[in-house]
Amino acid sequence: EFTWRETMQQARKVAAFLQKLGLKKGAHIPIISKNCVEWFITDFGICLAGMVSVPLFPNQNEENTRYILEHGDVELVFVG
């Protein structure tokens, strides 16, 4: 269980990490994961950094995932 305060702290850490990597606002950052609290925190952190969260799901077919990763101007992928 996470409190909203803890959730915000973790999301800020994700945002700081992305900024430390030198990624620019508007960067496309996919998340490939099952639906979980870490997915939400990562998604929130990407948004806090001014970047675009690109949700991908483990049950999505391989062809669609590959297309998005190859054509989606992706610089980093979070995998859960």
Backbone as a printed PyTorch tensor [residue, N CA C, xyz], in Angstrom:
tensor([[[  0.8290,  -1.1740,   0.0000],
         [  0.0000,   0.0000,   0.0000],
         [  0.8780,   1.2430,   0.0000]],

        [[  0.4380,   2.2570,  -0.7250],
         [  1.1440,   3.5280,  -0.8080],
         [  0.1930,   4.6440,  -0.3900]],

        [[  0.7090,   5.6090,   0.3490],
         [ -0.0760,   6.8080,   0.5940],
         [  0.0790,   7.7210,  -0.6200]],

        [[ -0.7810,   8.7210,  -0.7310],
         [ -0.6350,   9.6690,  -1.8450],
         [  0.7000,  10.4040,  -1.7400]],

        [[  1.1430,  10.6750,  -0.5180],
         [  2.4360,  11.3490,  -0.3300],
         [  3.5810,  10.4870,  -0.8780]],

        [[  3.5650,   9.2050,  -0.5170],
         [  4.5970,   8.2810,  -1.0170],
         [  4.5290,   8.1470,  -2.5390]],

        [[  3.3280,   8.0980,  -3.0660],
         [  3.1450,   8.0010,  -4.5160],
         [  3.7630,   9.2070,  -5.1970]],

        [[  3.4980,  10.4000,  -4.6730],
         [  4.0540,  11.6250,  -5.2570],
         [  5.5760,  11.6370,  -5.1520]],

        [[  6.1160,  11.1980,  -4.0250],
         [  7.5760,  11.1560,  -3.8630],
         [  8.2090,  10.2370,  -4.8980]],

        [[  7.6230,   9.0640,  -5.0950],
         [  8.1560,   8.1230,  -6.0790],
         [  8.0240,   8.6690,  -7.5020]],

        [[  6.9020,   9.2910,  -7.8050],
         [  6.7060,   9.8660,  -9.1360],
         [  7.7180,  10.9770,  -9.3960]],

        [[  8.0130,  11.7730,  -8.3830],
         [  9.0290,  12.8290,  -8.5440],
         [ 10.4100,  12.2330,  -8.7970]],

        [[ 10.6880,  11.0820,  -8.1880],
         [ 11.9740,  10.4000,  -8.4380],
         [ 12.0530,   9.9380,  -9.8960]],

        [[ 10.9490,   9.4260, -10.4210],
         [ 10.9160,   9.0190, -11.8340],
         [ 11.1560,  10.2390, -12.7150]],

        [[ 10.4680,  11.3450, -12.4290],
         [ 10.6260,  12.5690, -13.2270],
         [ 12.0710,  13.0610, -13.1780]],

        [[ 12.6720,  13.0670, -11.9950],
         [ 14.0590,  13.5160, -11.8500],
         [ 15.0140,  12.6100, -12.6200]],

        [[ 14.7680,  11.3080, -12.5680],
         [ 15.5880,  10.3490, -13.3110],
         [ 15.5550,  10.6490, -14.8130]],

        [[ 14.3590,  10.8680, -15.3390],
         [ 14.2240,  11.1540, -16.7760],
         [ 14.9340,  12.4450, -17.1470]],

        [[ 14.8000,  13.4520, -16.3140],
         [ 15.4640,  14.7310, -16.5860],
         [ 16.9770,  14.5930, -16.4790]],

        [[ 17.4550,  13.8100, -15.5200],
         [ 18.8960,  13.5770, -15.3550],
         [ 19.4860,  12.8930, -16.5910]],

        [[ 18.6890,  12.0490, -17.2420],
         [ 19.1430,  11.3900, -18.4660],
         [ 19.2450,  12.3630, -19.6390]],

        [[ 18.6910,  13.5580, -19.4640],
         [ 18.7600,  14.5580, -20.5180],
         [ 17.6160,  14.4740, -21.5150]],

        [[ 16.5940,  13.7100, -21.1780],
         [ 15.4440,  13.6220, -22.0740],
         [ 14.6690,  14.9270, -22.0340]],

        [[ 14.1950,  15.3610, -23.1700],
         [ 13.5070,  16.6510, -23.2980],
         [ 12.0090,  16.5080, -23.0730]],

        [[ 11.3790,  17.6160, -22.7200],
         [  9.9170,  17.6350, -22.6030],
         [  9.3260,  17.2080, -23.9390]],

        [[  8.2850,  16.4240, -23.8760],
         [  7.6470,  15.9070, -25.0820],
         [  8.1980,  14.5720, -25.5460]],

        [[  9.2780,  14.0790, -24.9000],
         [  9.8390,  12.7740, -25.2710],
         [  8.7930,  11.6840, -25.0550]],

        [[  8.7900,  10.6820, -25.9290],
         [  7.8520,   9.5550, -25.8380],
         [  8.4930,   8.4340, -25.0190]],

        [[  7.8410,   8.0780, -23.9150],
         [  8.3770,   7.0720, -23.0040],
         [  7.3420,   5.9590, -22.8170]],

        [[  7.5270,   4.8120, -23.4810],
         [  6.6030,   3.6900, -23.2770],
         [  6.7970,   3.0060, -21.9290]],

        [[  5.6980,   2.4440, -21.4430],
         [  5.7100,   1.5780, -20.2660],
         [  5.1030,   0.2530, -20.7080]],

        [[  5.8880,  -0.8150, -20.5940],
         [  5.3780,  -2.1570, -20.8740],
         [  5.2620,  -2.8610, -19.5260]],

        [[  4.0330,  -3.0540, -19.0680],
         [  3.8310,  -3.6360, -17.7520],
         [  2.3880,  -4.0600, -17.5750]],

        [[  2.1830,  -4.9270, -16.6170],
         [  0.8160,  -5.2360, -16.1940],
         [  0.2820,  -4.0310, -15.4260]],

        [[ -0.9870,  -4.0120, -15.1800],
         [ -1.6220,  -2.9480, -14.4300],
         [ -1.2540,  -3.1010, -12.9570]],

        [[ -0.4860,  -2.1300, -12.4240],
         [ -0.0420,  -2.2050, -11.0370],
         [  0.2710,  -0.7990, -10.5380]],

        [[  0.5360,  -0.6650,  -9.2520],
         [  0.8290,   0.6430,  -8.6810],
         [  2.1000,   1.2450,  -9.2790]],

        [[  3.0830,   0.4220,  -9.5760],
         [  4.3260,   0.9380, -10.1680],
         [  4.0780,   1.5160, -11.5560]],

        [[  3.1400,   0.9150, -12.2930],
         [  2.7750,   1.4640, -13.6030],
         [  2.2180,   2.8690, -13.4180]],

        [[  1.3110,   3.0480, -12.4620],
         [  0.7170,   4.3540, -12.2100],
         [  1.7740,   5.3700, -11.8010]],

        [[  2.6750,   4.9840, -10.9040],
         [  3.7250,   5.8960, -10.4340],
         [  4.6270,   6.3070, -11.5870]],

        [[  5.0140,   5.3610, -12.4110],
         [  5.8650,   5.6660, -13.5640],
         [  5.1490,   6.5750, -14.5450]],

        [[  3.9000,   6.2730, -14.8350],
         [  3.0960,   7.1050, -15.7290],
         [  3.0010,   8.5330, -15.2000]],

        [[  2.7320,   8.6780, -13.9140],
         [  2.6210,   9.9790, -13.2840],
         [  3.9560,  10.7210, -13.3510]],

        [[  5.0630,  10.0200, -13.0980],
         [  6.3900,  10.6270, -13.1690],
         [  6.7290,  11.1210, -14.5660]],

        [[  6.3660,  10.3500, -15.5680],
         [  6.5930,  10.7660, -16.9590],
         [  5.8380,  12.0600, -17.2310]],

        [[  4.6050,  12.1210, -16.7910],
         [  3.7910,  13.3310, -16.9870],
         [  4.3710,  14.5190, -16.2250]],

        [[  4.8300,  14.2890, -14.9850],
         [  5.4380,  15.3710, -14.2000],
         [  6.6720,  15.9500, -14.9000]],

        [[  7.3820,  15.1150, -15.6310],
         [  8.5790,  15.5560, -16.3550],
         [  8.2250,  16.2580, -17.6680]],

        [[  6.9340,  16.3020, -17.9950],
         [  6.5170,  16.9560, -19.2380],
         [  6.6980,  16.0820, -20.4590]],

        [[  6.7740,  14.7850, -20.2330],
         [  6.9770,  13.8380, -21.3220],
         [  5.6800,  13.0920, -21.6080]],

        [[  5.6830,  12.3010, -22.6620],
         [  4.4830,  11.6090, -23.1070],
         [  4.5810,  10.1290, -22.7620]],

        [[  3.6520,   9.6700, -21.9510],
         [  3.5830,   8.2630, -21.5960],
         [  2.9060,   7.4890, -22.7220]],

        [[  3.5540,   6.3910, -23.1420],
         [  3.0170,   5.5460, -24.2080],
         [  2.7310,   4.1770, -23.5980]],

        [[  1.4730,   3.9040, -23.2480],
         [  1.1670,   2.6330, -22.5970],
         [  1.1870,   1.4540, -23.5700]],

        [[  1.9340,   0.4390, -23.2160],
         [  1.9640,  -0.8230, -23.9490],
         [  1.6560,  -1.9180, -22.9290]],

        [[  1.0020,  -2.9590, -23.3730],
         [  0.5620,  -3.9840, -22.4350],
         [  1.1320,  -5.3350, -22.8190]],

        [[  1.4530,  -6.1720, -21.8290],
         [  2.0460,  -7.4820, -22.0980],
         [  1.1990,  -8.3610, -23.0170]],

        [[ -0.1140,  -8.1750, -23.0090],
         [ -0.9680,  -9.0030, -23.8540],
         [ -1.2150,  -8.3940, -25.2350]],

        [[ -0.5780,  -7.2670, -25.5110],
         [ -0.6670,  -6.6420, -26.8370],
         [  0.1440,  -7.4960, -27.8130]],

        [[ -0.3320,  -7.6100, -29.0450],
         [  0.3980,  -8.4910, -29.9560],
         [  1.7680,  -7.9050, -30.3240]],

        [[  2.6780,  -8.7880, -30.6170],
         [  4.0760,  -8.4200, -30.8740],
         [  4.2130,  -7.4370, -32.0420]],

        [[  3.4350,  -7.6340, -33.0840],
         [  3.5090,  -6.7730, -34.2640],
         [  3.1910,  -5.3130, -33.9120]],

        [[  2.1420,  -5.0870, -33.1430],
         [  1.7790,  -3.7220, -32.7480],
         [  2.8320,  -3.1000, -31.8490]],

        [[  3.3300,  -3.8830, -30.9030],
         [  4.3600,  -3.3760, -29.9980],
         [  5.6080,  -2.9960, -30.7700]],

        [[  6.0470,  -3.8560, -31.6680],
         [  7.2350,  -3.5720, -32.4680],
         [  7.0410,  -2.3060, -33.3010]],

        [[  5.8760,  -2.1660, -33.9080],
         [  5.5970,  -0.9870, -34.7430],
         [  5.6970,   0.2960, -33.9150]],

        [[  5.0920,   0.2930, -32.7460],
         [  5.1170,   1.4840, -31.8930],
         [  6.5470,   1.8110, -31.4640]],

        [[  7.3080,   0.7940, -31.0690],
         [  8.6830,   1.0280, -30.6300],
         [  9.5800,   1.5030, -31.7670]],

        [[  9.3410,   1.0140, -32.9740],
         [ 10.1830,   1.3960, -34.1060],
         [  9.7910,   2.7370, -34.7200]],

        [[  8.5310,   3.1230, -34.6130],
         [  8.0610,   4.3330, -35.2860],
         [  7.5810,   5.4220, -34.3230]],

        [[  7.6650,   5.1810, -33.0410],
         [  7.0950,   6.0990, -32.0700],
         [  8.0630,   7.1100, -31.4890]],

        [[  9.2160,   7.3100, -32.0990],
         [ 10.2060,   8.2790, -31.6020],
         [ 10.5190,   8.0140, -30.1260]],

        [[ 10.7770,   6.7520, -29.8150],
         [ 10.9990,   6.2820, -28.4430],
         [ 12.4710,   6.4270, -28.0770]],

        [[ 12.7330,   6.9660, -26.8800],
         [ 14.1090,   7.1340, -26.4180],
         [ 14.4530,   6.2360, -25.2350]],

        [[ 13.4330,   5.7810, -24.5260],
         [ 13.6220,   4.9580, -23.3350],
         [ 12.3510,   4.1690, -23.1140]],

        [[ 12.4560,   2.9590, -22.5830],
         [ 11.2840,   2.1310, -22.2960],
         [ 11.3790,   1.6390, -20.8550]],

        [[ 10.3000,   1.7990, -20.1110],
         [ 10.1820,   1.1770, -18.7920],
         [  9.5140,  -0.1750, -18.9770]],

        [[ 10.1110,  -1.2070, -18.3830],
         [  9.5500,  -2.5500, -18.4740],
         [  9.3180,  -3.0640, -17.0520]],

        [[  8.0910,  -3.5170, -16.7970],
         [  7.7480,  -3.9830, -15.4570],
         [  7.5520,  -5.4760, -15.4530]]])
